[in-house]
Protein backbone atom coordinates (compact mmCIF):
# COMPACT_ATOMS: atom_id res chain seq x y z
CA MET A 1 -65.03 22.54 193.68
CA SER A 2 -68.16 24.61 193.58
CA ALA A 3 -67.84 28.46 193.83
CA THR A 4 -68.59 30.12 197.12
CA SER A 5 -72.33 29.85 198.02
CA THR A 6 -74.61 31.32 200.86
CA GLY A 7 -77.19 29.65 202.86
CA SER A 8 -77.34 27.64 206.19
CA VAL A 9 -77.00 24.03 206.20
CA TYR A 10 -78.60 21.60 209.05
CA LEU A 11 -76.29 18.46 209.03
CA ILE A 12 -77.80 15.52 211.13
CA ASP A 13 -75.93 12.54 211.70
CA ASP A 14 -75.34 10.41 214.89
CA ASP A 15 -71.73 9.69 213.44
CA SER A 16 -69.65 12.71 215.07
CA PHE A 17 -66.75 11.98 212.59
CA PHE A 18 -69.19 12.29 209.47
CA LEU A 19 -70.46 15.77 210.95
CA GLN A 20 -66.94 16.68 211.22
CA VAL A 21 -65.94 16.00 207.73
CA HIS A 22 -69.02 17.36 206.07
CA ALA A 23 -69.17 20.37 207.92
CA GLN A 24 -65.52 21.25 206.76
CA LEU A 25 -66.74 20.19 203.12
CA LEU A 26 -69.69 22.43 203.43
CA GLY A 27 -68.02 25.36 205.15
CA SER A 28 -65.35 25.34 202.60
CA ILE A 29 -67.77 27.06 199.96
CA GLY A 30 -68.99 29.65 202.64
CA LEU A 31 -72.06 27.99 203.77
CA GLU A 32 -73.11 28.39 207.50
CA VAL A 33 -73.09 24.74 208.81
CA HIS A 34 -75.15 23.61 212.01
CA CYS A 35 -74.35 20.04 213.32
CA PHE A 36 -76.82 18.15 215.43
CA GLY A 37 -76.44 14.57 216.57
CA SER A 38 -80.09 13.71 216.40
CA SER A 39 -83.13 14.80 214.97
CA ARG A 40 -84.66 15.67 218.18
CA ALA A 41 -81.82 18.11 219.09
CA PHE A 42 -82.14 19.66 215.67
CA LEU A 43 -86.04 20.18 216.21
CA GLU A 44 -85.24 21.69 219.61
CA GLN A 45 -83.20 24.53 218.20
CA TYR A 46 -84.44 24.80 214.61
CA LEU A 47 -85.54 28.37 213.51
CA PRO A 48 -86.44 28.84 209.91
CA ARG A 49 -84.17 30.83 207.53
CA PRO A 50 -84.60 32.39 204.26
CA CYS A 51 -81.98 30.26 202.59
CA GLU A 52 -81.64 26.74 204.13
CA CYS A 53 -81.59 23.08 203.63
CA ILE A 54 -81.43 20.02 205.84
CA LEU A 55 -78.88 17.41 205.23
CA SER A 56 -79.83 14.26 207.27
CA ASP A 57 -79.01 10.78 207.71
CA LEU A 58 -81.98 8.47 207.08
CA ARG A 59 -81.18 5.96 209.71
CA MET A 60 -80.89 7.21 213.15
CA PRO A 61 -81.58 6.14 216.96
CA GLU A 62 -84.82 7.15 218.37
CA MET A 63 -85.99 9.68 215.32
CA GLY A 64 -85.07 8.54 211.92
CA GLY A 65 -85.11 10.62 208.70
CA LEU A 66 -88.66 9.70 207.73
CA GLN A 67 -90.01 10.86 211.25
CA LEU A 68 -88.24 14.05 211.11
CA GLN A 69 -89.68 14.66 207.67
CA GLU A 70 -93.25 13.95 209.09
CA GLU A 71 -92.65 16.30 212.02
CA LEU A 72 -91.38 19.15 209.79
CA LEU A 73 -94.48 18.47 207.67
CA ALA A 74 -96.83 18.74 210.81
CA ARG A 75 -95.46 21.97 211.58
CA GLY A 76 -96.03 23.40 208.05
CA LEU A 77 -92.46 23.62 207.00
CA ASP A 78 -91.32 22.84 203.61
CA THR A 79 -87.47 23.19 204.21
CA PRO A 80 -85.86 21.23 201.45
CA ILE A 81 -84.22 17.91 203.00
CA ILE A 82 -81.42 15.85 201.51
CA PHE A 83 -81.18 12.50 202.98
CA ILE A 84 -78.06 10.18 203.30
CA THR A 85 -78.76 6.60 202.79
CA GLY A 86 -76.90 3.26 202.67
CA HIS A 87 -77.52 1.10 199.27
CA ALA A 88 -80.15 -1.06 201.54
CA ASP A 89 -82.29 2.32 202.23
CA VAL A 90 -82.67 3.35 198.74
CA ALA A 91 -86.30 2.33 198.59
CA THR A 92 -86.97 3.95 201.98
CA ALA A 93 -85.17 7.20 200.38
CA VAL A 94 -87.43 7.12 197.29
CA GLU A 95 -90.48 6.92 199.76
CA ALA A 96 -89.20 9.99 201.52
CA MET A 97 -88.86 11.75 198.04
CA ARG A 98 -92.62 10.85 197.51
CA ARG A 99 -93.58 12.59 200.53
CA GLY A 100 -91.65 15.74 199.63
CA ALA A 101 -87.90 15.15 200.09
CA PHE A 102 -85.91 17.26 197.78
CA ASP A 103 -83.23 14.53 197.17
CA TYR A 104 -81.10 11.67 198.65
CA VAL A 105 -77.28 10.59 198.16
CA GLU A 106 -76.01 7.32 198.70
CA LYS A 107 -73.15 6.51 200.92
CA PRO A 108 -70.12 6.69 200.60
CA VAL A 109 -70.83 10.41 199.78
CA HIS A 110 -68.84 12.13 196.94
CA GLY A 111 -68.00 15.59 197.85
CA GLN A 112 -68.89 17.33 194.51
CA GLN A 113 -72.05 15.51 194.20
CA LEU A 114 -73.03 16.59 197.53
CA LEU A 115 -72.02 19.90 197.10
CA ASP A 116 -74.15 20.09 193.88
CA ARG A 117 -77.25 18.79 195.48
CA VAL A 118 -77.00 21.19 198.39
CA ASN A 119 -76.68 24.19 196.35
CA ALA A 120 -79.75 23.18 194.33
CA ALA A 121 -81.71 22.38 197.62
CA LEU A 122 -80.65 26.13 198.59
CA ALA A 123 -81.83 27.49 195.45
CA LEU A 124 -85.21 25.83 195.94
CA SER A 125 -85.39 27.25 199.51
CA ARG A 126 -84.63 30.97 198.21
CA GLU A 127 -87.12 30.57 195.63
CA ARG A 128 -89.84 29.42 198.14
CA HIS A 129 -89.04 32.22 200.43
CA HIS A 130 -89.26 34.54 197.70
CA GLU A 131 -92.54 33.29 196.78
CA ARG A 132 -93.66 33.48 200.38
CA ASN A 133 -92.92 36.88 200.78
CA GLN A 134 -94.59 37.98 197.39
CA ARG A 135 -97.72 36.03 198.68
CA GLN A 136 -97.65 37.75 202.24
CA ALA A 137 -97.29 41.11 200.47
CA ARG A 138 -100.36 40.38 198.32
CA GLU A 139 -102.31 39.35 201.06
CA ALA A 140 -101.48 42.38 203.17
CA ARG A 141 -102.50 44.70 200.42
CA LEU A 142 -105.92 43.01 199.76
CA ALA A 143 -106.53 42.93 203.61
CA LEU A 144 -106.74 46.83 202.98
CA LEU A 145 -109.74 46.52 201.06
CA THR A 146 -113.27 46.79 202.41
CA ALA A 147 -115.89 44.26 201.73
CA GLN A 148 -117.37 46.49 198.99
CA GLU A 149 -114.27 47.09 197.55
CA ARG A 150 -113.47 43.46 197.10
CA LYS A 151 -116.63 42.89 195.53
CA ILE A 152 -116.25 45.54 192.96
CA ALA A 153 -112.46 44.43 192.27
CA GLN A 154 -113.77 40.74 191.73
CA LEU A 155 -116.22 42.11 188.95
CA VAL A 156 -113.65 44.60 187.37
CA VAL A 157 -111.48 41.15 186.98
CA GLN A 158 -114.29 39.46 185.36
CA GLY A 159 -114.37 42.40 182.90
CA ARG A 160 -117.52 44.02 184.08
CA SER A 161 -117.94 47.69 183.21
CA SER A 162 -118.61 50.15 185.84
CA ARG A 163 -122.23 50.53 184.52
CA GLU A 164 -122.52 46.73 184.94
CA ILE A 165 -120.94 46.81 188.45
CA ALA A 166 -123.45 49.61 189.33
CA GLU A 167 -126.58 47.61 188.23
CA LEU A 168 -125.05 44.26 190.00
CA THR A 169 -124.42 46.27 193.29
CA GLU A 170 -127.42 48.64 193.25
CA LEU A 171 -124.95 51.51 193.46
CA SER A 172 -124.54 54.53 191.29
CA VAL A 173 -121.93 54.59 188.48
CA ARG A 174 -120.04 57.62 190.22
CA THR A 175 -119.89 55.30 193.48
CA VAL A 176 -118.58 52.21 191.55
CA GLU A 177 -115.87 54.53 189.86
CA ASN A 178 -114.99 56.17 193.02
CA HIS A 179 -114.41 52.74 194.71
CA ARG A 180 -112.47 51.67 191.72
CA ALA A 181 -110.18 54.59 192.22
CA ARG A 182 -109.73 53.81 195.91
CA LEU A 183 -109.19 49.97 195.52
CA MET A 184 -106.65 50.65 192.91
CA ASP A 185 -104.79 53.25 194.90
CA LYS A 186 -104.67 50.93 198.06
CA LEU A 187 -103.64 47.99 195.88
CA HIS A 188 -100.98 50.07 194.29
CA VAL A 189 -102.05 49.13 190.69
CA THR A 190 -102.56 51.60 187.90
CA SER A 191 -104.18 49.45 185.22
CA VAL A 192 -106.88 46.55 184.99
CA VAL A 193 -104.14 44.13 183.92
CA GLU A 194 -102.16 44.89 187.15
CA LEU A 195 -105.00 44.19 189.19
CA VAL A 196 -105.88 40.81 187.30
CA ARG A 197 -102.53 39.91 188.03
CA LEU A 198 -102.88 40.48 191.68
CA LEU A 199 -106.13 38.74 192.26
CA LEU A 200 -105.68 35.68 190.03
């Protein structure tokens, strides 16, 4: 059995017995499990979380797994999805992976295999959430710069000296250096190397 995990799993299947059995399995390692009998019921209640994945049957009435995946993509959501499929649906599951699904498992589902896949999907979800936070923090810092400071920052990153920047922007060297000092302070960077990492 896997060690205790953290995260949310959305379990979607029109088979109530399947939901019950696998909710118990996933809950046994500390996961928060939310069960839904249809894709539409899930979409009506879904709120993205920092560490999550979707475990969905591929074939369901009204809205199947591929349609669910398309709807999430249309909403700009990249929640990792693991599809549960019968042998006859493997080709469809592979197509779902081409469209961005995380993985698929064939029925009958083996407990440890499922736990391993779910934990891997949750790890990816945590990584994506961290990257989004970093990107948003970067964008928030860059938004503090004036248009002139942005231009100077880009020239600094290109390796231009203050004198060269002054000539290109028709500013005095002192003004350029003042802008450089202010933008470095706003961005909370102390060196050109840090500035390059932030802007590239």
